[in-house]
PDB file of C-alpha atoms and ligand atoms in Angstrom:
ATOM      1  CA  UNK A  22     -19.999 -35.044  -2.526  1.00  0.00           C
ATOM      2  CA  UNK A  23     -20.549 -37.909  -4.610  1.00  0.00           C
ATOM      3  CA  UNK A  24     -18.981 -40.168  -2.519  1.00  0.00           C
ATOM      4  CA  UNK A  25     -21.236 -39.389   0.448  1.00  0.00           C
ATOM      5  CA  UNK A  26     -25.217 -40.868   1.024  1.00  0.00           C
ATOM      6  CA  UNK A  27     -27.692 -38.834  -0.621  1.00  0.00           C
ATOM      7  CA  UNK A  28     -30.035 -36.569   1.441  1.00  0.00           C
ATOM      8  CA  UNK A  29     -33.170 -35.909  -0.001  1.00  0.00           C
ATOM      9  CA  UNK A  30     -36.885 -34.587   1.122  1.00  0.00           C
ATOM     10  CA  UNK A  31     -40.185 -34.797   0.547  1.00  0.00           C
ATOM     11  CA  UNK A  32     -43.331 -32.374   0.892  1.00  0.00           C
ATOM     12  CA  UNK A  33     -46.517 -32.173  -0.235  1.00  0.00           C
ATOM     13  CA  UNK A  34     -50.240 -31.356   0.749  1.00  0.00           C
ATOM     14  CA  UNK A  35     -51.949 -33.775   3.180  1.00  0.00           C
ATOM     15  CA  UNK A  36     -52.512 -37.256   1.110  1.00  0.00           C
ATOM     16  CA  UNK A  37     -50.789 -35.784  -2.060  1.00  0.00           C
ATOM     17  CA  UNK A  38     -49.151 -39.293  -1.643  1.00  0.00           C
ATOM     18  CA  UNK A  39     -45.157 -38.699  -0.124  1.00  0.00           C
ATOM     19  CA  UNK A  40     -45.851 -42.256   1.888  1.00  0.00           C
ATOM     20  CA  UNK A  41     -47.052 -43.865  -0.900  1.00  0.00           C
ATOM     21  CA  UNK A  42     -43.834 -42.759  -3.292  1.00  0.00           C
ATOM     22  CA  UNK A  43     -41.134 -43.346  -0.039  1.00  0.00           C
ATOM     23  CA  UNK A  44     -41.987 -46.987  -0.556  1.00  0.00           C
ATOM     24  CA  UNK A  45     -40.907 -47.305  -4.116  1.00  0.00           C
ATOM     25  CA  UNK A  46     -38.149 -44.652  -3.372  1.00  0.00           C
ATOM     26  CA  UNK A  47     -36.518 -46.228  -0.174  1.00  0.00           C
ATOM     27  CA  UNK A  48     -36.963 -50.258  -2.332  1.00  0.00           C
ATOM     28  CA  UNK A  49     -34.921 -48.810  -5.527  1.00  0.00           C
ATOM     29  CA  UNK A  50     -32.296 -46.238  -3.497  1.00  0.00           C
ATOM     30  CA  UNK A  51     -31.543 -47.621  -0.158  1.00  0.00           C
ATOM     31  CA  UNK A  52     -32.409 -44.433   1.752  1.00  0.00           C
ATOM     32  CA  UNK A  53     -33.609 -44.646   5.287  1.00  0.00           C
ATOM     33  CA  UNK A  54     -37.250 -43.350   5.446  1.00  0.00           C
ATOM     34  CA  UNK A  55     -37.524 -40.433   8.042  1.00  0.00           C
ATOM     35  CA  UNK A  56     -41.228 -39.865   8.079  1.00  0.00           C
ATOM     36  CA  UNK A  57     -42.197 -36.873  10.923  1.00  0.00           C
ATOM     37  CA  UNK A  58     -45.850 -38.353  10.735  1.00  0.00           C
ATOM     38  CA  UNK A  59     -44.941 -41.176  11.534  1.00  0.00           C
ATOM     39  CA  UNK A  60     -42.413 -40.495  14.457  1.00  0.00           C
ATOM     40  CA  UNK A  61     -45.525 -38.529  16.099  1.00  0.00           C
ATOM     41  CA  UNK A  62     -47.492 -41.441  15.667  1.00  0.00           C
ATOM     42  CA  UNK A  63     -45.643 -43.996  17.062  1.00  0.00           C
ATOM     43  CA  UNK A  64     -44.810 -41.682  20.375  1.00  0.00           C
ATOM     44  CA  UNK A  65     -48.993 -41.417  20.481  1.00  0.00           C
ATOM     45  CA  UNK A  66     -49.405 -44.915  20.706  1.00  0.00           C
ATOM     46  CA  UNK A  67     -46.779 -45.264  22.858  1.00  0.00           C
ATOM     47  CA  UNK A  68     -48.248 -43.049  24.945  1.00  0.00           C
ATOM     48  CA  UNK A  69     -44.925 -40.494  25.801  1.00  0.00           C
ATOM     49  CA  UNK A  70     -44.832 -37.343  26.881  1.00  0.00           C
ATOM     50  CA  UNK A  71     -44.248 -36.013  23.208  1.00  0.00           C
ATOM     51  CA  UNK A  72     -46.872 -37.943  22.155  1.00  0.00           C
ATOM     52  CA  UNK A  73     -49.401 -36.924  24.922  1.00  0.00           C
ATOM     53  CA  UNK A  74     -48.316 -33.284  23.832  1.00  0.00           C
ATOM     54  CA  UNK A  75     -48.999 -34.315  20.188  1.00  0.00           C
ATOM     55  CA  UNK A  76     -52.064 -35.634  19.690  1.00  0.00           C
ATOM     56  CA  UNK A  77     -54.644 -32.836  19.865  1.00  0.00           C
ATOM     57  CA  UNK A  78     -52.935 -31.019  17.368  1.00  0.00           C
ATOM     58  CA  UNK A  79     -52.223 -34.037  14.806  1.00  0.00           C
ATOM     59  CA  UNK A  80     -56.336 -34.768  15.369  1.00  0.00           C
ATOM     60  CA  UNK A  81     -57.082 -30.944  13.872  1.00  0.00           C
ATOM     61  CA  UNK A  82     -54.311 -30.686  11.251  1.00  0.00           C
ATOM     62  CA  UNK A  83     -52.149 -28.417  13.091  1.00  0.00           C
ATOM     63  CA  UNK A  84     -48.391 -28.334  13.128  1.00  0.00           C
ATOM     64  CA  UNK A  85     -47.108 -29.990  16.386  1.00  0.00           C
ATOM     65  CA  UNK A  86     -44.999 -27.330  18.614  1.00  0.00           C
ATOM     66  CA  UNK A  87     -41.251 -27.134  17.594  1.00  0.00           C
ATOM     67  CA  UNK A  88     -40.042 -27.979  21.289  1.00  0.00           C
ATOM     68  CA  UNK A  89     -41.411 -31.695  20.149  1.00  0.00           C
ATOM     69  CA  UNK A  90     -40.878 -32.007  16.731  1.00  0.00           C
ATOM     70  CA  UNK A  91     -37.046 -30.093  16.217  1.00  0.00           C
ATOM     71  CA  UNK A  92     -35.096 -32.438  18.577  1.00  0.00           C
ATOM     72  CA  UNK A  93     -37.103 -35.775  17.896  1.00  0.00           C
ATOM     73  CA  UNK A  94     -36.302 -35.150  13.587  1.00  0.00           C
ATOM     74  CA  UNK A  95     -32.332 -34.184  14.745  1.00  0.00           C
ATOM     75  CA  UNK A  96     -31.498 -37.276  16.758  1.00  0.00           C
ATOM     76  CA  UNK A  97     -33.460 -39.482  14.124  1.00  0.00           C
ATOM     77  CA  UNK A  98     -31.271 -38.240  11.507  1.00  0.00           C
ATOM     78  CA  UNK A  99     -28.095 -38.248  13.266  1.00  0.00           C
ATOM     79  CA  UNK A 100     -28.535 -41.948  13.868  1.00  0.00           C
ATOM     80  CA  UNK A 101     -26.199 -44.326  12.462  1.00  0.00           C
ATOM     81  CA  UNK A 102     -28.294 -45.970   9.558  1.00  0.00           C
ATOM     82  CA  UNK A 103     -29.106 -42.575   8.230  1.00  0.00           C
ATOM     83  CA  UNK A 104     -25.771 -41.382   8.371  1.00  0.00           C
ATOM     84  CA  UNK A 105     -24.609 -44.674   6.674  1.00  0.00           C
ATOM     85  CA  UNK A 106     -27.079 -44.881   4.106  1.00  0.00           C
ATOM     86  CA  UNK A 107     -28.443 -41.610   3.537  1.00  0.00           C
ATOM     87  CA  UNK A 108     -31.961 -40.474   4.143  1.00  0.00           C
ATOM     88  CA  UNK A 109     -35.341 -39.392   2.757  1.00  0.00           C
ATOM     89  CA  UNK A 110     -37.082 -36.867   5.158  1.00  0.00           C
ATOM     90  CA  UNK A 111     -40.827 -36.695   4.816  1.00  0.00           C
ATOM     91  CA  UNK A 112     -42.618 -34.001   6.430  1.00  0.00           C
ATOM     92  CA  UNK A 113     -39.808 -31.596   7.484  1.00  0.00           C
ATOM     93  CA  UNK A 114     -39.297 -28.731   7.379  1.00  0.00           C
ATOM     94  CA  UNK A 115     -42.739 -27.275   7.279  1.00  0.00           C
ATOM     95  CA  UNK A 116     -42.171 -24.027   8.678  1.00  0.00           C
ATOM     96  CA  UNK A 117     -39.310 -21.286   8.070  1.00  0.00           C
ATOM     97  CA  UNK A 118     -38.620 -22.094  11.955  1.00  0.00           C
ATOM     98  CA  UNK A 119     -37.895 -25.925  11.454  1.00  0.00           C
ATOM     99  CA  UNK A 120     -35.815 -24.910   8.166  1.00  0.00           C
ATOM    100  CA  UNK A 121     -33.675 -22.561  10.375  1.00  0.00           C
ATOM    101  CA  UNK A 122     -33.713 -25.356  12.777  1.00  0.00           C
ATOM    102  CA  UNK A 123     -32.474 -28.266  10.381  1.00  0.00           C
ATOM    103  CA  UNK A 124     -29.836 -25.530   8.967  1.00  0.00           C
ATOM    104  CA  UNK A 125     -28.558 -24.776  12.112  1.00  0.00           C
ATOM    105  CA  UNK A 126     -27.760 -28.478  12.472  1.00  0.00           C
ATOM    106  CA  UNK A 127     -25.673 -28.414   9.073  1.00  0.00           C
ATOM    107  CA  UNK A 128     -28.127 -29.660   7.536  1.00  0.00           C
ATOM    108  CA  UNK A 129     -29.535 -29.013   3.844  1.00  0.00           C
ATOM    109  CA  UNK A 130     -31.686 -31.433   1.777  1.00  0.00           C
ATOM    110  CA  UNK A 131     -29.172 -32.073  -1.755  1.00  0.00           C
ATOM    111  CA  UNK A 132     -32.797 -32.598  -3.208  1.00  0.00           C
ATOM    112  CA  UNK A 133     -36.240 -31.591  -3.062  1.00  0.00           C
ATOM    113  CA  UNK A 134     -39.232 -33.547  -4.225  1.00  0.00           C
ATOM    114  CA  UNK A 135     -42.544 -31.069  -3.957  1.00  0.00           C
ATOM    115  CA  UNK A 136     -45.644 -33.503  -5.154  1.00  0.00           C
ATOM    116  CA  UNK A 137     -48.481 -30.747  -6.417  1.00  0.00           C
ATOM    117  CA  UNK A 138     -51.550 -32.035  -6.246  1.00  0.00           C
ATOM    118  CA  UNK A 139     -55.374 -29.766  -6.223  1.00  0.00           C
ATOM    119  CA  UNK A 140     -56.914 -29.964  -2.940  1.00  0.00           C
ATOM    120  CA  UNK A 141     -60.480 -31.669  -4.032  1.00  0.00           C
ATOM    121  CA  UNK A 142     -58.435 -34.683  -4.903  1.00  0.00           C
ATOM    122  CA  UNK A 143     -56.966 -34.584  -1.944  1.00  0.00           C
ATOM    123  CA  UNK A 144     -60.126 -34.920   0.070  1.00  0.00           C
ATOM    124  CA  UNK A 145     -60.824 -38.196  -1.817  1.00  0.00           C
ATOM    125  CA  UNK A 146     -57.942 -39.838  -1.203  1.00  0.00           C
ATOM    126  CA  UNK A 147     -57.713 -38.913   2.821  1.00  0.00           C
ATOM    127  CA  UNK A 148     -61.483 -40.426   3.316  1.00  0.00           C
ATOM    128  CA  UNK A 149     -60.629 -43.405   1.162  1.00  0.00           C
ATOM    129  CA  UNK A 150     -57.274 -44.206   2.684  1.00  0.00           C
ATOM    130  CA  UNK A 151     -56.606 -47.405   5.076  1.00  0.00           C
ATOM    131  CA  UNK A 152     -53.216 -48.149   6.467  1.00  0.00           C
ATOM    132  CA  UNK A 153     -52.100 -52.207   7.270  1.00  0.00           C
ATOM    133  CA  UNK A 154     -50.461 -52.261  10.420  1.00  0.00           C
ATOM    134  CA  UNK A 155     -49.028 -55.241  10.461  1.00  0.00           C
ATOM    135  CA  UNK A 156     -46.577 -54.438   7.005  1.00  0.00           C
ATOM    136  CA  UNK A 157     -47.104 -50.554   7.186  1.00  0.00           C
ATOM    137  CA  UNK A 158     -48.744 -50.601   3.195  1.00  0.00           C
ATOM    138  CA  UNK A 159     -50.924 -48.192   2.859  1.00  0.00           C
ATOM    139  CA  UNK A 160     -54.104 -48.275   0.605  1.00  0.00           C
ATOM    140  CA  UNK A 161     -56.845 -46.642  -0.926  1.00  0.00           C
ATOM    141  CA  UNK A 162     -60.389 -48.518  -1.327  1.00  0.00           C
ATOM    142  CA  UNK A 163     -60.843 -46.933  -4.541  1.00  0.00           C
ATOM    143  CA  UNK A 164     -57.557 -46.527  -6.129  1.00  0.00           C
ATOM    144  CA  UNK A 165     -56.010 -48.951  -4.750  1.00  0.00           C
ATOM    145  CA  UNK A 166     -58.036 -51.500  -2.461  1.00  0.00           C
ATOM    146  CA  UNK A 167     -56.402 -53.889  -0.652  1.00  0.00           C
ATOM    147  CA  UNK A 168     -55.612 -57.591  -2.343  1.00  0.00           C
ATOM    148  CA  UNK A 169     -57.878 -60.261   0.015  1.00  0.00           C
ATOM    149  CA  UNK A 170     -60.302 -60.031   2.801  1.00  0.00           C
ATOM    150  CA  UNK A 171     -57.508 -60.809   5.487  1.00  0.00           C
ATOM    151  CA  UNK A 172     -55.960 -57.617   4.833  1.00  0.00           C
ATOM    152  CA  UNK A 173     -59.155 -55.743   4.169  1.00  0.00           C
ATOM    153  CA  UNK A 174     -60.211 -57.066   7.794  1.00  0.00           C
ATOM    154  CA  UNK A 175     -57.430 -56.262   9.393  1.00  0.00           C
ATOM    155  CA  UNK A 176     -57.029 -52.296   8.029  1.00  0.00           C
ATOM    156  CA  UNK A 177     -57.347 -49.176   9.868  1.00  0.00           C
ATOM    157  CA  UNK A 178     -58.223 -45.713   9.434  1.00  0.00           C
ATOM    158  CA  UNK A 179     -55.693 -42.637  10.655  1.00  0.00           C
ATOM    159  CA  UNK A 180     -57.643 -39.687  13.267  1.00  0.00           C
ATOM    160  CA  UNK A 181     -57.479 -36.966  10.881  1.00  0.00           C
ATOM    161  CA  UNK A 182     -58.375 -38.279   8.168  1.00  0.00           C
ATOM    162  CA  UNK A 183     -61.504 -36.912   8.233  1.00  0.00           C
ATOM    163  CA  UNK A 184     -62.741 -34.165   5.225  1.00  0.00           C
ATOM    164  CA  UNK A 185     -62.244 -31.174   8.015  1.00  0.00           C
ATOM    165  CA  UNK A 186     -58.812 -32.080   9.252  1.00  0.00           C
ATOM    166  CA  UNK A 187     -57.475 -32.531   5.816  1.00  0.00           C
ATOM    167  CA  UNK A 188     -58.803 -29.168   4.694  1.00  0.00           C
ATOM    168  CA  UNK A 189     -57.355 -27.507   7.356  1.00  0.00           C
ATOM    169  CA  UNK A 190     -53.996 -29.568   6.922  1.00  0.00           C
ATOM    170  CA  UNK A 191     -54.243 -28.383   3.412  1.00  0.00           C
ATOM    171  CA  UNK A 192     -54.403 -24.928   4.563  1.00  0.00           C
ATOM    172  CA  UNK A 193     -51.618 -25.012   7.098  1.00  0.00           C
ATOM    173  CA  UNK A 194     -49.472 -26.573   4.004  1.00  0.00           C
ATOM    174  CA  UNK A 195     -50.183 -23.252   1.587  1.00  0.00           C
ATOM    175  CA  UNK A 196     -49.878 -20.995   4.180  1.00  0.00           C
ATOM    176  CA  UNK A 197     -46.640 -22.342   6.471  1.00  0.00           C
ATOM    177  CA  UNK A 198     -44.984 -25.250   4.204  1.00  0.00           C
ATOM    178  CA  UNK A 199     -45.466 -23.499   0.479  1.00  0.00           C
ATOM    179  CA  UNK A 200     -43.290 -20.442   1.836  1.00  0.00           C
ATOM    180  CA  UNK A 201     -40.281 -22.541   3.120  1.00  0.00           C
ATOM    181  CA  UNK A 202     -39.555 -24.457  -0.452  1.00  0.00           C
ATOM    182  CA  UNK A 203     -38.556 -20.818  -1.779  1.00  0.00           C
ATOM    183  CA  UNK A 204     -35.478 -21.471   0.752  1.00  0.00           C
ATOM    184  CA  UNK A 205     -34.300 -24.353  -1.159  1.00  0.00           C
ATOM    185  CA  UNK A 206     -34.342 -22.318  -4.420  1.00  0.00           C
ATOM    186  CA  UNK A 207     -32.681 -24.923  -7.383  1.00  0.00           C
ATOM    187  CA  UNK A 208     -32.528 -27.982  -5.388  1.00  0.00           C
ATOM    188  CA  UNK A 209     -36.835 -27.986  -5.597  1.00  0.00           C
ATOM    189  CA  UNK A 210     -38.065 -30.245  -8.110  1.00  0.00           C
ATOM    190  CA  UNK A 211     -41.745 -30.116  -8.627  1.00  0.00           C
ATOM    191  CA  UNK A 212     -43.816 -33.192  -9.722  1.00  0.00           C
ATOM    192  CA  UNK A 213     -47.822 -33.347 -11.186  1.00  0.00           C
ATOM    193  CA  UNK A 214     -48.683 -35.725  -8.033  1.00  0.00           C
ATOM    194  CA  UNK A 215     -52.061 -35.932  -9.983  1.00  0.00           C
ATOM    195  CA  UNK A 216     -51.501 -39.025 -12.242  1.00  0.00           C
ATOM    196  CA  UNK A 217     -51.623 -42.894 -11.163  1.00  0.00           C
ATOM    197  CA  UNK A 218     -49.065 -43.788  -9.044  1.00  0.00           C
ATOM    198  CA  UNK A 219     -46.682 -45.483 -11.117  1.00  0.00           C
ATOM    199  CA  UNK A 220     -46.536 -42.302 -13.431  1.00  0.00           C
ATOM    200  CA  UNK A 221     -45.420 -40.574 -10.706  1.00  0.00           C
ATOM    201  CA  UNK A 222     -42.768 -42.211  -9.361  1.00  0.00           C
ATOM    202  CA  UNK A 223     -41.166 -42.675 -12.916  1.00  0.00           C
ATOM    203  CA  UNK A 224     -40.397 -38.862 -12.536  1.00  0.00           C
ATOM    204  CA  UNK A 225     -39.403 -39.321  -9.298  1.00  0.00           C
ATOM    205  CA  UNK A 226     -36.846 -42.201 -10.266  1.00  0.00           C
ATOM    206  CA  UNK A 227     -35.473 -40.168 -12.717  1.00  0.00           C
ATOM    207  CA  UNK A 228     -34.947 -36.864 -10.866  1.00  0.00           C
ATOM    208  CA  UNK A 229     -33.425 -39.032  -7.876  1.00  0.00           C
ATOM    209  CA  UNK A 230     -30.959 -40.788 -11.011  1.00  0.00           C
ATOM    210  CA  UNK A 231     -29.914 -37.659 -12.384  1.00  0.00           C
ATOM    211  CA  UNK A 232     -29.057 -36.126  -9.318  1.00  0.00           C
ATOM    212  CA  UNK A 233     -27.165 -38.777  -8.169  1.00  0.00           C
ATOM    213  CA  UNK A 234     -25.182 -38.793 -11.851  1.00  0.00           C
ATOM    214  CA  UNK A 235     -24.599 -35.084 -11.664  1.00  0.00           C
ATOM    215  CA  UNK A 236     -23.359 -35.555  -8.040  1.00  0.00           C
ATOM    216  CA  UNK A 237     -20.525 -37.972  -9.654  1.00  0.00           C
ATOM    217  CA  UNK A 238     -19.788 -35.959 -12.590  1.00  0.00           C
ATOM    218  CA  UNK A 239     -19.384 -32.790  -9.998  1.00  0.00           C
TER     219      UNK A 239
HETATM  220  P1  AP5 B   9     -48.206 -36.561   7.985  1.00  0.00           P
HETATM  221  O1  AP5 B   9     -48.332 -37.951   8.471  1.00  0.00           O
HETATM  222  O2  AP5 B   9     -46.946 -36.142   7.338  1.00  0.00           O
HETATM  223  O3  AP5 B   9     -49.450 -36.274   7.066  1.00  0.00           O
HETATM  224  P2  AP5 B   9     -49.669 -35.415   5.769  1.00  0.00           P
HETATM  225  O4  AP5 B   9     -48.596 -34.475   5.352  1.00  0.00           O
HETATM  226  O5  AP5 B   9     -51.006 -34.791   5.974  1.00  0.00           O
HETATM  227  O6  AP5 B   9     -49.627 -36.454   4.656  1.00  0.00           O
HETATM  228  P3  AP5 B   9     -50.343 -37.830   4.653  1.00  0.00           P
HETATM  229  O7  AP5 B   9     -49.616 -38.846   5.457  1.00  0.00           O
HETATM  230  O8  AP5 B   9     -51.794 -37.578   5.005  1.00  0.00           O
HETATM  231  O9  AP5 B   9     -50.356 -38.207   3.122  1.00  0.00           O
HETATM  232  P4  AP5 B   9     -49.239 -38.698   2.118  1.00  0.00           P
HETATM  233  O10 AP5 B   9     -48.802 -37.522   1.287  1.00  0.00           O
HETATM  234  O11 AP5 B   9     -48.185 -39.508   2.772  1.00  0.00           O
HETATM  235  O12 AP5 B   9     -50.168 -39.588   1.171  1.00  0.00           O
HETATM  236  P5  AP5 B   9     -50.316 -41.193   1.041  1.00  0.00           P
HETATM  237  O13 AP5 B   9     -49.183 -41.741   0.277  1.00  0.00           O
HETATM  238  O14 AP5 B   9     -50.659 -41.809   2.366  1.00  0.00           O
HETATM  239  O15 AP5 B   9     -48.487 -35.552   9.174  1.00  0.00           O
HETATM  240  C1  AP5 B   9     -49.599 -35.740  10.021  1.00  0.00           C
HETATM  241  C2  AP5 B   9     -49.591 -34.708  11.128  1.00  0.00           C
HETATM  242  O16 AP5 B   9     -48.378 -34.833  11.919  1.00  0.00           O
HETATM  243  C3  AP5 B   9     -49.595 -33.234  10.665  1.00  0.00           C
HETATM  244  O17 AP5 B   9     -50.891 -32.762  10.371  1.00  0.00           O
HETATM  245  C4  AP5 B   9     -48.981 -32.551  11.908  1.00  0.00           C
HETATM  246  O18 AP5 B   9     -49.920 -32.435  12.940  1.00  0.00           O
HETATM  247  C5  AP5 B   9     -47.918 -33.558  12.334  1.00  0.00           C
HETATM  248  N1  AP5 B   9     -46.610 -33.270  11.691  1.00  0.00           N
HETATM  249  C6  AP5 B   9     -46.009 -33.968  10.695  1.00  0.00           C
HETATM  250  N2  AP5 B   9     -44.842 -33.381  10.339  1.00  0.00           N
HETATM  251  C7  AP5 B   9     -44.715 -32.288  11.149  1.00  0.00           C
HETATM  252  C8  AP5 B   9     -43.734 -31.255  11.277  1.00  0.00           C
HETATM  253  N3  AP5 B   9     -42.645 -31.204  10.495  1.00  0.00           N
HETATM  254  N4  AP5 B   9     -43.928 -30.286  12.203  1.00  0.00           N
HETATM  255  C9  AP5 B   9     -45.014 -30.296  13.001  1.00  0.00           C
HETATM  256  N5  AP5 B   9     -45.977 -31.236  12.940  1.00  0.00           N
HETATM  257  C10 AP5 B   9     -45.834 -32.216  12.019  1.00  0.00           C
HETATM  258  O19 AP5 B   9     -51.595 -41.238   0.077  1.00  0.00           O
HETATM  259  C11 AP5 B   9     -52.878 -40.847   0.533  1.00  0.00           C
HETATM  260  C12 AP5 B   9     -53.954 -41.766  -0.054  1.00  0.00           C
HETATM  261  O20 AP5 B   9     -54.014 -41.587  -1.468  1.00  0.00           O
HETATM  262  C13 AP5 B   9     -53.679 -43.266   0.144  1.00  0.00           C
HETATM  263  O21 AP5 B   9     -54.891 -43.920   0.347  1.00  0.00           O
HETATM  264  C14 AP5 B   9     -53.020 -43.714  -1.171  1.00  0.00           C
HETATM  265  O22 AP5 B   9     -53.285 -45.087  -1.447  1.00  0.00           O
HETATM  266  C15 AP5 B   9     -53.687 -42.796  -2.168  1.00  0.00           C
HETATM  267  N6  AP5 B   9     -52.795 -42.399  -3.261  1.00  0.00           N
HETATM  268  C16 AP5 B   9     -51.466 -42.093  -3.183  1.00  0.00           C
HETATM  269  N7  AP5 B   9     -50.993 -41.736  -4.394  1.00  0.00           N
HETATM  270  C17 AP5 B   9     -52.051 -41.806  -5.253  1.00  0.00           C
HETATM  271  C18 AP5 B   9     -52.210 -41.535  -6.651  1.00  0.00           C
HETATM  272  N8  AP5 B   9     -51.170 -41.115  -7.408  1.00  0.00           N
HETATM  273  N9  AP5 B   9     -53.435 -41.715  -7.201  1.00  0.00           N
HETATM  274  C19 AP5 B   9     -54.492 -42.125  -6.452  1.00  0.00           C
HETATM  275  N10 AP5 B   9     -54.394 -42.402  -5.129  1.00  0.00           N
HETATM  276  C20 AP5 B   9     -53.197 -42.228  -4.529  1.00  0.00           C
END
């Protein structure tokens, strides 16, 4: 209802650039940025059980077993500044289970934002990606290098970014993640993830504005 926060997701092939988009998205609509990557990462470092469990299938591209991933995504979205603001999931569901999961919490995304992008660009933009971890940014030393040599110092790379774990991660995405957006019928809304940045997201702002219109006109 149009009263309520807006619940959107956000797939795409490995690197097709959902990270990269969330930052302009969660800056100009206030959504709380739910990204399953980066849950999984931040238990690795921390060193849990879940992330222990994690890790050796993040490092070949593999999807991480449901019996970590279903409960950590529920209780992130049932906490209070999602359900006060509204959030944008990134990475989830990626299998029919996890989308039978996520339903069976009441749960539907209102919106779905599917970047396409081919899979040889993809490649370039994993081995060419760097990640600041002091602000989170994430760059690209081609397409988008980072602004002065303190940050350049300071940048790191991710374990799977590597040419073989993103094919493979490509692979898992046509062949478990493709499937499930069939399930979400109308509220899919593909976008040509293969343009600059900025290009992008100008379709992105305006599928997220319309949507939210057509919720108050409903
Ligand atoms: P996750 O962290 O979600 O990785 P991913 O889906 O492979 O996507 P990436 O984070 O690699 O890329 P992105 O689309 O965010 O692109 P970015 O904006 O950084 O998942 C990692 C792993 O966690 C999975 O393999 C799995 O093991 C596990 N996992 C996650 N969710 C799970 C789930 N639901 N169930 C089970 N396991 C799960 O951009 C990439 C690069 O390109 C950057 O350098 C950027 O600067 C550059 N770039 C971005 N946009 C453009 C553009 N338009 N033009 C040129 N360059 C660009």
């Amino acid at each position: 209802c149009a009263s309520s926060p807006m619940q959107v997701s956000i797939a795409g092939a490995p690197a097709s650039g959902k990270g990269t988009q969330c930052a302009s998205i969660v800056r100009d609509f206030g959504l709380v940025h739910v990204s399953v990557g980066d849950l999984l990462r931040a238990e690795v470092a921390a060193g849990t059980e879940n992330g222990k469990q994690a890790k050796e299938y993040m490092d070949r591209g593999d999807l991480v077993p449901n019996e970590v991933v279903v409960g950590m995504v529920a209780s992130r979205l049932s906490a209070e500044d999602c359900v006060e603001n509204g959030w944008l999931l990134d990475g989830y569901p990626r299998s029919e289970d996890q989308a039978t999961a996520l339903a069976s919490t009441g749960i539907e995304p209102e919106l779905f934002l599917l970047l396409d992008v081919p899979e040889d660009i993809l490649v370039e933009r994993v081995t060419g990606r760097r990640l600041d971890p002091e602000t989170g940014d994430i760059y690209h030393m081609k397409f988008k290098p980072p602004p002065s040599e303190e940050i350049a110092a300071r940048l790191t790379t991710r374990s799977d970014d590597t040419e073989e774990a993103c094919r493979h991660r490509y692979k898992v995405f046509t062949e478990q993640t493709e499937p499930v957006m069939r399930r979400y019928g109308d509220a899919v809304v593909r976008i040509d993830g293969d343009r600059a940045p900025d290009d992008v997201y100008e379709d992105i702002a305006s599928t997220i504005k319309s949507y939210k219109e057509s919720r108050v006109a409903a």
